[in-house]
């Protein structure tokens, strides 16, 4: 899986998967991504469409559909994986919005879970991590649950395969109304 899925679709596919299966067949880390509609944009109206990873996702007014975006590099290393984020089709995570730079940010994923980082790649509209705007080319450590804002359009929460699996199982129990 290289494409983004809705949280509901990801849950239906991976409800019974193990952490190892998700980490090896899907990705070792993920962004749970939402689109932040511009309240000053009169054209948003009922629907707002955005292209993420080559597919158009429509966000309905009053709803922020969470997308599960795998963080996987085209050239992974043995210890770390550097994932590019940007508008360019060559990026590992493609966010096709005009305010996203062609190469906006990098996520450095430690494949052993010993430390992850985000770097602003010199973007025009910035990267914000847990409320702190990064300077151009600055790096900052991130962990499970870190909030990332990209160009004031996308907001994501960082997860490892293990934390994502815990999250979707909790969500599944909550939406089913029990401890199944």
PDB file of C-alpha atoms in Angstrom:
ATOM      1  CA  UNK A   1       0.000   0.000   0.000  1.00  0.00           C
ATOM      2  CA  UNK A   2       1.529   3.286  -1.095  1.00  0.00           C
ATOM      3  CA  UNK A   3      -1.660   5.325  -1.169  1.00  0.00           C
ATOM      4  CA  UNK A   4      -3.525   7.128   1.573  1.00  0.00           C
ATOM      5  CA  UNK A   5      -6.655   5.456   2.919  1.00  0.00           C
ATOM      6  CA  UNK A   6      -9.417   6.804   5.071  1.00  0.00           C
ATOM      7  CA  UNK A   7      -9.119   5.726   8.692  1.00  0.00           C
ATOM      8  CA  UNK A   8     -12.259   3.612   8.228  1.00  0.00           C
ATOM      9  CA  UNK A   9     -10.836   1.846   5.144  1.00  0.00           C
ATOM     10  CA  UNK A  10      -7.478   1.251   6.840  1.00  0.00           C
ATOM     11  CA  UNK A  11      -9.280  -0.184   9.852  1.00  0.00           C
ATOM     12  CA  UNK A  12     -11.335  -2.565   7.716  1.00  0.00           C
ATOM     13  CA  UNK A  13      -8.208  -3.851   5.945  1.00  0.00           C
ATOM     14  CA  UNK A  14      -5.902  -4.078   8.977  1.00  0.00           C
ATOM     15  CA  UNK A  15      -8.227  -4.759  11.917  1.00  0.00           C
ATOM     16  CA  UNK A  16      -6.609  -8.163  12.545  1.00  0.00           C
ATOM     17  CA  UNK A  17      -3.080  -7.360  11.329  1.00  0.00           C
ATOM     18  CA  UNK A  18      -0.031  -7.555  13.562  1.00  0.00           C
ATOM     19  CA  UNK A  19       2.457  -4.733  14.085  1.00  0.00           C
ATOM     20  CA  UNK A  20       5.115  -6.672  12.152  1.00  0.00           C
ATOM     21  CA  UNK A  21       2.789  -7.162   9.176  1.00  0.00           C
ATOM     22  CA  UNK A  22       1.891  -3.460   9.040  1.00  0.00           C
ATOM     23  CA  UNK A  23       5.515  -2.325   9.535  1.00  0.00           C
ATOM     24  CA  UNK A  24       6.910  -4.610   6.829  1.00  0.00           C
ATOM     25  CA  UNK A  25       4.130  -4.687   4.230  1.00  0.00           C
ATOM     26  CA  UNK A  26       2.726  -1.165   4.582  1.00  0.00           C
ATOM     27  CA  UNK A  27       5.170   1.215   6.313  1.00  0.00           C
ATOM     28  CA  UNK A  28       7.108   1.597   9.577  1.00  0.00           C
ATOM     29  CA  UNK A  29       5.522   4.995  10.304  1.00  0.00           C
ATOM     30  CA  UNK A  30       2.442   7.001   9.353  1.00  0.00           C
ATOM     31  CA  UNK A  31       0.851  10.434   9.388  1.00  0.00           C
ATOM     32  CA  UNK A  32      -2.836  10.589  10.257  1.00  0.00           C
ATOM     33  CA  UNK A  33      -3.583  13.556   8.023  1.00  0.00           C
ATOM     34  CA  UNK A  34      -6.433  16.058   7.939  1.00  0.00           C
ATOM     35  CA  UNK A  35      -7.017  19.002   5.633  1.00  0.00           C
ATOM     36  CA  UNK A  36      -7.520  22.329   7.373  1.00  0.00           C
ATOM     37  CA  UNK A  37     -10.161  24.265   5.390  1.00  0.00           C
ATOM     38  CA  UNK A  38      -9.475  27.998   5.060  1.00  0.00           C
ATOM     39  CA  UNK A  39     -12.294  29.828   6.885  1.00  0.00           C
ATOM     40  CA  UNK A  40     -11.741  32.885   4.640  1.00  0.00           C
ATOM     41  CA  UNK A  41     -12.098  30.878   1.425  1.00  0.00           C
ATOM     42  CA  UNK A  42     -15.592  31.446   0.066  1.00  0.00           C
ATOM     43  CA  UNK A  43     -15.140  28.612  -2.438  1.00  0.00           C
ATOM     44  CA  UNK A  44     -14.825  25.887   0.199  1.00  0.00           C
ATOM     45  CA  UNK A  45     -18.599  25.694   0.643  1.00  0.00           C
ATOM     46  CA  UNK A  46     -19.855  22.148   0.775  1.00  0.00           C
ATOM     47  CA  UNK A  47     -16.767  20.355  -0.514  1.00  0.00           C
ATOM     48  CA  UNK A  48     -13.022  20.934  -0.514  1.00  0.00           C
ATOM     49  CA  UNK A  49     -10.961  18.682  -2.767  1.00  0.00           C
ATOM     50  CA  UNK A  50      -7.269  18.037  -2.268  1.00  0.00           C
ATOM     51  CA  UNK A  51      -4.866  15.716  -4.014  1.00  0.00           C
ATOM     52  CA  UNK A  52      -2.875  13.480  -1.696  1.00  0.00           C
ATOM     53  CA  UNK A  53      -0.538  10.896  -3.141  1.00  0.00           C
ATOM     54  CA  UNK A  54      -2.099  11.085  -6.591  1.00  0.00           C
ATOM     55  CA  UNK A  55      -5.713  10.690  -5.527  1.00  0.00           C
ATOM     56  CA  UNK A  56      -8.347  13.353  -4.981  1.00  0.00           C
ATOM     57  CA  UNK A  57      -9.910  13.289  -1.527  1.00  0.00           C
ATOM     58  CA  UNK A  58     -13.042  15.348  -0.914  1.00  0.00           C
ATOM     59  CA  UNK A  59     -13.513  16.856   2.523  1.00  0.00           C
ATOM     60  CA  UNK A  60     -17.128  17.718   3.278  1.00  0.00           C
ATOM     61  CA  UNK A  61     -18.013  20.871   5.160  1.00  0.00           C
ATOM     62  CA  UNK A  62     -18.042  20.187   8.881  1.00  0.00           C
ATOM     63  CA  UNK A  63     -16.151  16.915   8.419  1.00  0.00           C
ATOM     64  CA  UNK A  64     -12.440  16.332   8.485  1.00  0.00           C
ATOM     65  CA  UNK A  65     -11.897  12.868   7.108  1.00  0.00           C
ATOM     66  CA  UNK A  66      -8.706  11.469   8.571  1.00  0.00           C
ATOM     67  CA  UNK A  67      -6.405   9.870   6.031  1.00  0.00           C
ATOM     68  CA  UNK A  68      -3.804   7.267   6.946  1.00  0.00           C
ATOM     69  CA  UNK A  69      -0.675   8.179   4.970  1.00  0.00           C
ATOM     70  CA  UNK A  70       2.165   5.642   4.981  1.00  0.00           C
ATOM     71  CA  UNK A  71       5.631   7.126   5.453  1.00  0.00           C
ATOM     72  CA  UNK A  72       7.821   5.015   3.253  1.00  0.00           C
ATOM     73  CA  UNK A  73      10.869   6.082   1.276  1.00  0.00           C
ATOM     74  CA  UNK A  74      11.576   4.979  -2.268  1.00  0.00           C
ATOM     75  CA  UNK A  75      15.135   4.265  -1.060  1.00  0.00           C
ATOM     76  CA  UNK A  76      15.004   2.986   2.538  1.00  0.00           C
ATOM     77  CA  UNK A  77      18.186   2.337   4.503  1.00  0.00           C
ATOM     78  CA  UNK A  78      18.866  -0.351   7.070  1.00  0.00           C
ATOM     79  CA  UNK A  79      18.838   1.923  10.124  1.00  0.00           C
ATOM     80  CA  UNK A  80      16.960   5.046   9.000  1.00  0.00           C
ATOM     81  CA  UNK A  81      14.529   6.025   6.291  1.00  0.00           C
ATOM     82  CA  UNK A  82      14.338   9.566   4.879  1.00  0.00           C
ATOM     83  CA  UNK A  83      10.834  10.365   3.618  1.00  0.00           C
ATOM     84  CA  UNK A  84      10.361  13.428   1.422  1.00  0.00           C
ATOM     85  CA  UNK A  85       7.135  15.456   1.658  1.00  0.00           C
ATOM     86  CA  UNK A  86       6.141  17.942  -1.020  1.00  0.00           C
ATOM     87  CA  UNK A  87       4.100  18.896  -4.033  1.00  0.00           C
ATOM     88  CA  UNK A  88       6.495  17.297  -6.512  1.00  0.00           C
ATOM     89  CA  UNK A  89       5.367  13.927  -7.948  1.00  0.00           C
ATOM     90  CA  UNK A  90       8.825  12.621  -6.993  1.00  0.00           C
ATOM     91  CA  UNK A  91       8.154  13.120  -3.277  1.00  0.00           C
ATOM     92  CA  UNK A  92       7.503  10.069  -1.113  1.00  0.00           C
ATOM     93  CA  UNK A  93       4.392  11.758   0.346  1.00  0.00           C
ATOM     94  CA  UNK A  94       2.818  13.974  -2.315  1.00  0.00           C
ATOM     95  CA  UNK A  95       0.545  16.801  -1.111  1.00  0.00           C
ATOM     96  CA  UNK A  96      -0.746  18.593  -4.215  1.00  0.00           C
ATOM     97  CA  UNK A  97      -1.701  21.992  -2.890  1.00  0.00           C
ATOM     98  CA  UNK A  98      -0.264  25.269  -4.192  1.00  0.00           C
ATOM     99  CA  UNK A  99       0.912  26.339  -0.715  1.00  0.00           C
ATOM    100  CA  UNK A 100       3.028  23.183  -0.323  1.00  0.00           C
ATOM    101  CA  UNK A 101       6.554  23.577  -1.699  1.00  0.00           C
ATOM    102  CA  UNK A 102       7.833  21.146  -4.324  1.00  0.00           C
ATOM    103  CA  UNK A 103      10.080  19.778  -1.590  1.00  0.00           C
ATOM    104  CA  UNK A 104       8.574  20.879   1.703  1.00  0.00           C
ATOM    105  CA  UNK A 105       9.980  18.662   4.463  1.00  0.00           C
ATOM    106  CA  UNK A 106      11.827  15.482   5.316  1.00  0.00           C
ATOM    107  CA  UNK A 107      10.882  12.945   7.948  1.00  0.00           C
ATOM    108  CA  UNK A 108      13.806  10.877   9.191  1.00  0.00           C
ATOM    109  CA  UNK A 109      12.385   7.621  10.524  1.00  0.00           C
ATOM    110  CA  UNK A 110      14.576   5.460  12.754  1.00  0.00           C
ATOM    111  CA  UNK A 111      13.659   1.911  11.781  1.00  0.00           C
ATOM    112  CA  UNK A 112      14.455   0.697  15.313  1.00  0.00           C
ATOM    113  CA  UNK A 113      12.242   3.343  16.935  1.00  0.00           C
ATOM    114  CA  UNK A 114      15.117   5.124  18.680  1.00  0.00           C
ATOM    115  CA  UNK A 115      14.394   8.635  17.454  1.00  0.00           C
ATOM    116  CA  UNK A 116      12.586  10.317  14.608  1.00  0.00           C
ATOM    117  CA  UNK A 117      13.080  13.829  13.206  1.00  0.00           C
ATOM    118  CA  UNK A 118      11.381  16.342  10.928  1.00  0.00           C
ATOM    119  CA  UNK A 119      13.331  18.837   8.841  1.00  0.00           C
ATOM    120  CA  UNK A 120      11.940  21.852   7.004  1.00  0.00           C
ATOM    121  CA  UNK A 121      13.438  21.521   3.512  1.00  0.00           C
ATOM    122  CA  UNK A 122      13.513  25.286   2.940  1.00  0.00           C
ATOM    123  CA  UNK A 123       9.766  25.499   2.319  1.00  0.00           C
ATOM    124  CA  UNK A 124       8.046  28.803   1.577  1.00  0.00           C
ATOM    125  CA  UNK A 125       5.090  28.266   3.922  1.00  0.00           C
ATOM    126  CA  UNK A 126       6.734  26.368   6.734  1.00  0.00           C
ATOM    127  CA  UNK A 127       6.397  23.378   8.996  1.00  0.00           C
ATOM    128  CA  UNK A 128       5.008  23.586  12.529  1.00  0.00           C
ATOM    129  CA  UNK A 129       5.699  20.801  15.036  1.00  0.00           C
ATOM    130  CA  UNK A 130       3.666  20.779  18.255  1.00  0.00           C
ATOM    131  CA  UNK A 131       2.958  24.507  17.846  1.00  0.00           C
ATOM    132  CA  UNK A 132       6.584  25.484  17.125  1.00  0.00           C
ATOM    133  CA  UNK A 133       7.367  26.805  13.644  1.00  0.00           C
ATOM    134  CA  UNK A 134      10.651  25.419  12.342  1.00  0.00           C
ATOM    135  CA  UNK A 135      13.266  27.681  10.839  1.00  0.00           C
ATOM    136  CA  UNK A 136      14.215  26.870   7.271  1.00  0.00           C
ATOM    137  CA  UNK A 137      16.451  23.776   7.194  1.00  0.00           C
ATOM    138  CA  UNK A 138      15.962  23.227  10.955  1.00  0.00           C
ATOM    139  CA  UNK A 139      15.467  19.725  12.389  1.00  0.00           C
ATOM    140  CA  UNK A 140      13.439  18.761  15.426  1.00  0.00           C
ATOM    141  CA  UNK A 141      12.802  15.446  17.162  1.00  0.00           C
ATOM    142  CA  UNK A 142       9.316  13.976  16.950  1.00  0.00           C
ATOM    143  CA  UNK A 143       7.640  11.100  18.732  1.00  0.00           C
ATOM    144  CA  UNK A 144       4.337   9.261  18.633  1.00  0.00           C
ATOM    145  CA  UNK A 145       1.534  11.804  18.833  1.00  0.00           C
ATOM    146  CA  UNK A 146       3.611  14.750  17.584  1.00  0.00           C
ATOM    147  CA  UNK A 147       1.448  17.197  15.649  1.00  0.00           C
ATOM    148  CA  UNK A 148       2.719  18.464  12.315  1.00  0.00           C
ATOM    149  CA  UNK A 149       1.226  21.309  10.319  1.00  0.00           C
ATOM    150  CA  UNK A 150       2.339  21.641   6.706  1.00  0.00           C
ATOM    151  CA  UNK A 151       1.768  25.002   4.977  1.00  0.00           C
ATOM    152  CA  UNK A 152      -1.334  25.791   7.077  1.00  0.00           C
ATOM    153  CA  UNK A 153      -3.303  23.353   4.904  1.00  0.00           C
ATOM    154  CA  UNK A 154      -2.500  19.898   6.255  1.00  0.00           C
ATOM    155  CA  UNK A 155      -2.345  18.763   9.860  1.00  0.00           C
ATOM    156  CA  UNK A 156      -1.001  15.365  10.766  1.00  0.00           C
ATOM    157  CA  UNK A 157      -0.279  13.240  13.797  1.00  0.00           C
ATOM    158  CA  UNK A 158       2.847  11.067  13.697  1.00  0.00           C
ATOM    159  CA  UNK A 159       2.502   7.357  14.467  1.00  0.00           C
ATOM    160  CA  UNK A 160       4.665   4.283  14.333  1.00  0.00           C
ATOM    161  CA  UNK A 161       3.097   1.049  13.088  1.00  0.00           C
ATOM    162  CA  UNK A 162       2.599  -0.075  16.714  1.00  0.00           C
ATOM    163  CA  UNK A 163       0.954   3.155  17.904  1.00  0.00           C
ATOM    164  CA  UNK A 164      -1.237   3.307  14.796  1.00  0.00           C
ATOM    165  CA  UNK A 165      -2.429  -0.235  15.373  1.00  0.00           C
ATOM    166  CA  UNK A 166      -3.254   0.612  19.017  1.00  0.00           C
ATOM    167  CA  UNK A 167      -5.071   3.754  17.853  1.00  0.00           C
ATOM    168  CA  UNK A 168      -7.189   2.024  15.202  1.00  0.00           C
ATOM    169  CA  UNK A 169      -8.109  -0.800  17.568  1.00  0.00           C
ATOM    170  CA  UNK A 170      -9.152   1.748  20.211  1.00  0.00           C
ATOM    171  CA  UNK A 171     -11.132   3.649  17.563  1.00  0.00           C
ATOM    172  CA  UNK A 172     -12.769   0.426  16.423  1.00  0.00           C
ATOM    173  CA  UNK A 173     -13.840  -0.461  20.003  1.00  0.00           C
ATOM    174  CA  UNK A 174     -15.089   3.078  20.578  1.00  0.00           C
ATOM    175  CA  UNK A 175     -17.127   3.243  17.369  1.00  0.00           C
ATOM    176  CA  UNK A 176     -18.584  -0.218  17.988  1.00  0.00           C
ATOM    177  CA  UNK A 177     -19.524   0.827  21.505  1.00  0.00           C
ATOM    178  CA  UNK A 178     -17.794  -1.940  23.400  1.00  0.00           C
ATOM    179  CA  UNK A 179     -14.710  -3.958  24.146  1.00  0.00           C
ATOM    180  CA  UNK A 180     -14.718  -6.220  21.094  1.00  0.00           C
TER     181      UNK A 180
END
